[in-house]
CSV table of C-alpha atoms in Angstrom, one decimal:
chain,number,residue,atom,x,y,z
M,1,MET,CA,-12.8,-17.3,14.9
M,2,LYS,CA,-11.2,-14.8,12.5
M,3,TYR,CA,-7.8,-15.5,11.1
M,4,SER,CA,-5.5,-12.8,9.8
M,5,VAL,CA,-3.5,-13.9,6.8
M,6,PRO,CA,-0.9,-11.8,5.0
M,7,PHE,CA,-1.4,-11.3,1.2
M,8,THR,CA,2.1,-12.7,0.8
M,9,GLU,CA,1.0,-16.1,2.3
M,10,LEU,CA,-2.1,-16.2,0.2
M,11,LEU,CA,-0.6,-15.3,-3.1
M,12,GLY,CA,2.6,-17.4,-2.8
M,13,PRO,CA,6.4,-16.8,-2.8
M,14,ASP,CA,6.5,-14.9,-6.1
M,15,VAL,CA,4.0,-12.2,-5.0
M,16,ARG,CA,5.3,-8.7,-5.5
M,17,GLY,CA,4.0,-5.3,-4.5
M,18,PHE,CA,2.5,-6.1,-1.1
M,19,ASP,CA,4.3,-6.0,2.2
M,20,ASP,CA,3.4,-8.0,5.3
M,21,SER,CA,1.1,-5.3,6.7
M,22,CYS,CA,-1.5,-6.2,4.0
M,23,ILE,CA,-3.8,-8.8,5.5
M,24,VAL,CA,-7.0,-10.6,4.9
M,25,GLU,CA,-9.3,-11.4,7.9
M,26,VAL,CA,-11.4,-14.5,7.3
M,27,ASP,CA,-13.1,-17.3,9.2
M,28,ASP,CA,-12.1,-20.1,6.8
M,29,VAL,CA,-8.6,-19.7,5.3
M,30,ASP,CA,-8.9,-23.0,3.3
M,31,ALA,CA,-12.2,-21.8,1.6
M,32,LEU,CA,-10.6,-18.5,0.7
M,33,LYS,CA,-7.6,-20.3,-0.8
M,34,LEU,CA,-9.9,-22.4,-2.9
M,35,ARG,CA,-11.8,-19.3,-4.1
M,36,LEU,CA,-8.4,-17.7,-5.0
M,37,GLU,CA,-7.3,-20.8,-6.9
M,38,ALA,CA,-10.6,-20.9,-8.8
M,39,GLY,CA,-10.3,-17.3,-9.8
M,40,ALA,CA,-13.5,-16.4,-8.0
M,41,ILE,CA,-11.6,-14.0,-5.8
M,42,LYS,CA,-8.7,-12.1,-7.5
M,43,LEU,CA,-6.2,-10.1,-5.6
M,44,ARG,CA,-3.5,-8.1,-7.4
M,45,ARG,CA,-1.6,-4.9,-7.2
M,46,GLY,CA,-2.5,-2.4,-10.0
M,47,GLY,CA,-0.5,0.5,-11.2
M,48,GLY,CA,0.5,3.3,-8.8
M,49,THR,CA,2.4,2.6,-5.6
M,50,PRO,CA,5.4,0.1,-6.3
M,51,VAL,CA,4.9,-1.5,-2.8
M,52,VAL,CA,1.5,-1.3,-1.2
M,53,ASP,CA,1.2,-1.3,2.6
M,54,ASN,CA,-1.4,-1.2,5.4
M,55,VAL,CA,-4.3,-2.7,3.5
M,56,ARG,CA,-6.9,-4.7,5.4
M,57,ILE,CA,-9.6,-6.9,3.8
M,58,ARG,CA,-12.3,-8.5,6.1
M,59,LEU,CA,-14.4,-11.2,4.5
M,60,GLU,CA,-17.4,-12.4,6.4
M,61,SER,CA,-18.6,-14.1,3.1
M,62,LEU,CA,-16.8,-15.1,-0.1
M,63,PRO,CA,-18.6,-13.6,-3.1
M,64,ASN,CA,-16.9,-13.1,-6.5
M,65,ILE,CA,-14.5,-10.1,-6.0
M,66,ASN,CA,-11.8,-8.7,-8.3
M,67,PHE,CA,-9.5,-6.5,-6.3
M,68,SER,CA,-7.0,-4.2,-8.1
M,69,ILE,CA,-5.2,-2.4,-5.3
M,70,CYS,CA,-3.1,0.5,-6.5
M,71,GLY,CA,-2.3,2.4,-3.2
M,72,SER,CA,-1.7,2.0,0.5
M,73,ARG,CA,-3.8,2.6,3.7
M,74,SER,CA,-7.1,1.2,2.5
M,75,SER,CA,-9.7,-1.2,4.0
M,76,PHE,CA,-12.5,-3.4,2.5
M,77,VAL,CA,-15.2,-5.2,4.4
M,78,PHE,CA,-17.7,-7.6,3.0
M,79,GLY,CA,-20.4,-8.6,5.5
M,80,ALA,CA,-22.2,-11.9,6.1
M,81,SER,CA,-24.1,-13.5,3.3
M,82,VAL,CA,-23.0,-11.0,0.6
M,83,LYS,CA,-23.5,-12.6,-2.9
M,84,GLY,CA,-22.7,-11.8,-6.5
M,85,SER,CA,-19.9,-10.0,-8.3
M,86,TYR,CA,-17.8,-7.0,-7.3
M,87,ASN,CA,-15.0,-5.3,-9.2
M,88,VAL,CA,-12.9,-3.0,-7.0
M,89,THR,CA,-10.2,-0.6,-8.1
M,90,ALA,CA,-8.7,1.3,-5.2
M,91,TYR,CA,-5.9,3.8,-4.9
M,92,GLY,CA,-4.7,5.0,-1.5
M,93,ASP,CA,-6.7,6.1,1.6
M,94,SER,CA,-9.9,4.4,0.5
M,95,THR,CA,-12.6,2.4,2.2
M,96,LEU,CA,-15.3,0.0,0.9
M,97,GLU,CA,-18.0,-1.5,3.2
M,98,VAL,CA,-20.6,-3.9,1.8
M,99,GLY,CA,-23.4,-4.6,4.2
M,100,ALA,CA,-24.7,-8.1,5.1
M,101,HIS,CA,-27.1,-9.8,2.6
M,102,THR,CA,-26.3,-7.4,-0.2
M,103,THR,CA,-26.3,-8.8,-3.7
M,104,SER,CA,-24.7,-7.6,-6.9
M,105,ASN,CA,-25.0,-8.8,-10.5
M,106,GLY,CA,-21.9,-6.8,-11.5
M,107,SER,CA,-21.0,-3.6,-9.7
M,108,ARG,CA,-17.8,-1.6,-10.1
M,109,TYR,CA,-16.1,0.6,-7.5
M,110,PHE,CA,-13.4,3.3,-8.3
M,111,LEU,CA,-11.9,4.7,-5.1
M,112,SER,CA,-9.1,7.2,-4.5
M,113,ASN,CA,-9.0,9.1,-1.2
M,114,SER,CA,-12.7,8.2,-1.0
M,115,SER,CA,-15.2,5.7,0.5
M,116,VAL,CA,-18.3,3.7,-0.4
M,117,ARG,CA,-20.5,2.3,2.3
M,118,LEU,CA,-23.5,0.1,1.3
M,119,GLY,CA,-26.1,-0.8,3.9
M,120,GLU,CA,-27.6,-4.2,4.5
M,121,ASP,CA,-29.8,-6.0,2.0
M,122,CYS,CA,-29.1,-3.8,-0.9
M,123,MET,CA,-29.7,-5.1,-4.4
M,124,LEU,CA,-27.4,-4.0,-7.3
M,125,SER,CA,-28.1,-4.9,-10.9
M,126,ASP,CA,-25.3,-5.3,-13.5
M,127,GLU,CA,-23.2,-2.5,-14.9
M,128,VAL,CA,-23.6,-0.4,-11.7
M,129,LEU,CA,-20.8,2.1,-11.2
M,130,PHE,CA,-19.8,3.7,-7.9
M,131,GLN,CA,-17.5,6.6,-9.0
M,132,ALA,CA,-16.3,7.6,-5.5
M,133,SER,CA,-13.8,10.1,-6.6
M,134,ASP,CA,-12.9,12.2,-9.7
M,135,GLN,CA,-9.6,10.3,-10.0
M,136,HIS,CA,-7.9,13.3,-11.6
M,137,GLY,CA,-7.4,16.9,-10.4
M,138,ILE,CA,-9.5,19.9,-11.3
M,139,ILE,CA,-7.4,23.1,-11.3
M,140,ASP,CA,-8.6,26.5,-10.3
M,141,ILE,CA,-6.6,28.5,-12.8
M,142,LYS,CA,-6.8,31.8,-11.0
M,143,GLU,CA,-5.7,30.3,-7.6
M,144,HIS,CA,-3.4,27.8,-9.3
M,145,ARG,CA,-4.5,24.9,-7.0
M,146,ILE,CA,-6.4,21.6,-7.1
M,147,ILE,CA,-10.0,22.1,-5.9
M,148,ASN,CA,-11.4,18.6,-5.8
M,149,ASP,CA,-9.0,16.8,-3.5
M,150,ALA,CA,-11.3,16.5,-0.4
M,151,HIS,CA,-12.2,12.9,0.8
M,152,LYS,CA,-15.7,12.0,-0.4
M,153,THR,CA,-18.1,9.3,0.7
M,154,ILE,CA,-20.9,7.5,-1.2
M,155,ALA,CA,-23.4,6.1,1.3
M,156,LEU,CA,-26.4,3.8,0.7
M,157,GLY,CA,-28.9,3.1,3.5
M,158,ASN,CA,-30.3,-0.3,4.1
M,159,HIS,CA,-32.5,-2.0,1.5
M,160,VAL,CA,-31.6,0.1,-1.5
M,161,TRP,CA,-32.2,-1.1,-5.1
M,162,ILE,CA,-29.9,0.2,-7.8
M,163,ALA,CA,-31.1,-0.9,-11.2
M,164,ARG,CA,-29.1,-1.7,-14.4
M,165,SER,CA,-26.4,0.7,-15.7
M,166,VAL,CA,-26.8,3.3,-12.9
M,167,SER,CA,-23.8,5.6,-12.1
M,168,VAL,CA,-23.5,6.9,-8.6
M,169,MET,CA,-21.2,9.9,-8.4
M,170,PRO,CA,-18.8,11.2,-5.6
M,171,GLY,CA,-20.3,12.3,-2.3
M,172,VAL,CA,-23.9,11.1,-2.9
M,173,GLN,CA,-26.1,9.7,-0.2
M,174,ILE,CA,-29.1,7.5,-1.1
M,175,GLY,CA,-31.6,7.0,1.7
M,176,LYS,CA,-32.9,3.6,3.0
M,177,GLY,CA,-35.5,1.7,1.1
M,178,SER,CA,-35.0,3.7,-2.1
M,179,ILE,CA,-35.0,2.7,-5.8
M,180,VAL,CA,-32.9,4.2,-8.5
M,181,GLY,CA,-34.1,3.4,-12.0
M,182,ALA,CA,-32.1,2.0,-14.9
M,183,CYS,CA,-29.5,4.1,-16.7
M,184,SER,CA,-29.8,7.0,-14.1
M,185,VAL,CA,-26.8,9.1,-13.0
M,186,VAL,CA,-27.1,10.1,-9.3
M,187,THR,CA,-25.4,13.4,-8.7
M,188,ARG,CA,-27.2,14.6,-5.5
M,189,ASN,CA,-28.6,13.1,-2.3
M,190,LEU,CA,-31.9,11.1,-2.5
M,191,ALA,CA,-34.3,10.8,0.4
M,192,ASP,CA,-35.5,7.6,2.1
M,193,CYS,CA,-38.1,5.4,0.3
M,194,THR,CA,-38.1,7.3,-3.0
M,195,LEU,CA,-38.1,6.2,-6.6
M,196,SER,CA,-35.6,8.3,-8.7
M,197,VAL,CA,-34.8,8.2,-12.4
M,198,GLY,CA,-33.0,10.2,-15.1
M,199,VAL,CA,-29.8,12.1,-15.9
M,200,PRO,CA,-29.4,13.6,-13.4
M,201,ALA,CA,-31.6,11.4,-11.2
M,202,ARG,CA,-34.6,13.1,-9.7
M,203,VAL,CA,-37.3,11.9,-7.4
M,204,VAL,CA,-40.5,10.9,-9.3
M,205,LYS,CA,-42.3,9.1,-6.5
M,206,GLU,CA,-42.2,9.1,-2.7
M,207,GLY,CA,-43.4,6.7,-0.1
M,208,VAL,CA,-42.3,3.5,-2.0
M,209,SER,CA,-39.8,0.7,-1.5
M,210,TRP,CA,-39.3,-2.7,-3.2
M,211,SER,CA,-39.2,-6.5,-3.0
M,212,ARG,CA,-36.9,-9.0,-4.6
M,213,HIS,CA,-40.0,-10.9,-5.9
M,214,ALA,CA,-42.3,-9.3,-8.5
M,215,ASP,CA,-45.4,-11.0,-7.1
M,216,ARG,CA,-45.0,-10.9,-3.3
M,217,ILE,CA,-43.1,-9.2,-0.6
M,218,ASP,CA,-40.0,-11.2,0.4
M,219,ALA,CA,-39.1,-11.9,4.0
M,220,ARG,CA,-36.3,-9.3,4.3
M,221,SER,CA,-38.5,-6.6,2.6
M,222,GLU,CA,-41.2,-7.4,5.1
M,223,THR,CA,-38.8,-7.0,8.0
M,224,PHE,CA,-37.7,-3.6,6.6
M,225,LEU,CA,-41.3,-2.4,6.2
M,226,GLN,CA,-42.0,-3.5,9.8
M,227,HIS,CA,-39.0,-1.5,11.0
M,228,LEU,CA,-40.2,1.5,9.1
M,229,SER,CA,-43.6,1.2,10.7
M,230,ALA,CA,-42.1,1.0,14.1
M,231,LEU,CA,-40.2,4.3,13.4
M,232,SER,CA,-43.3,6.1,12.2
M,233,PRO,CA,-45.0,8.5,14.6
M,234,GLN,CA,-48.1,6.9,16.2
M,235,PRO,CA,-51.5,8.8,16.0
């Protein structure tokens, strides 16, 4: 059974900056409180809106998460069996969804009027950045207006491996089963089951995927490969 708990109840009587419309949905409230007390999950209001409202966090697992929430009308979902470390800075009108069985050695998310959606069983190395918005306005001088204020979404398919120190830029879609090599900057969409590297990242090999083990295909990777085979046209 899911419980809905206001931030104000979780953070104690001295909490400031969140109203009662900000809630966490979780199966085990006591486990969440223990994670908060231990500092494994941090929940604070950052700069920006003095009082944040209409924020919803759904936790189907309890990985290490540092939330800095700077604006209203946002939602965050962490699926079942998500593990690792996630650092989230979110201004208003933002969404983050992390699919079941995804792992992260240290990924960062900057959201402002933007979204990040990660599929199931993704593997993120350390120093991975999801820059979902530009965060500041770009002005068309002739027309005297902001030209980069549209809502943008970063989307990863299922079973995507993002290697160390990769930056994923606003609006990018990375296809299922793909690999992005270390230190790459992803500025354009990448197709399914490709290996991409570089600045900007470009596809260097097609028809590949990955396993968590260097010497054998792990069980979830095998399931993914079987799913791909089932989708392939039969001769």
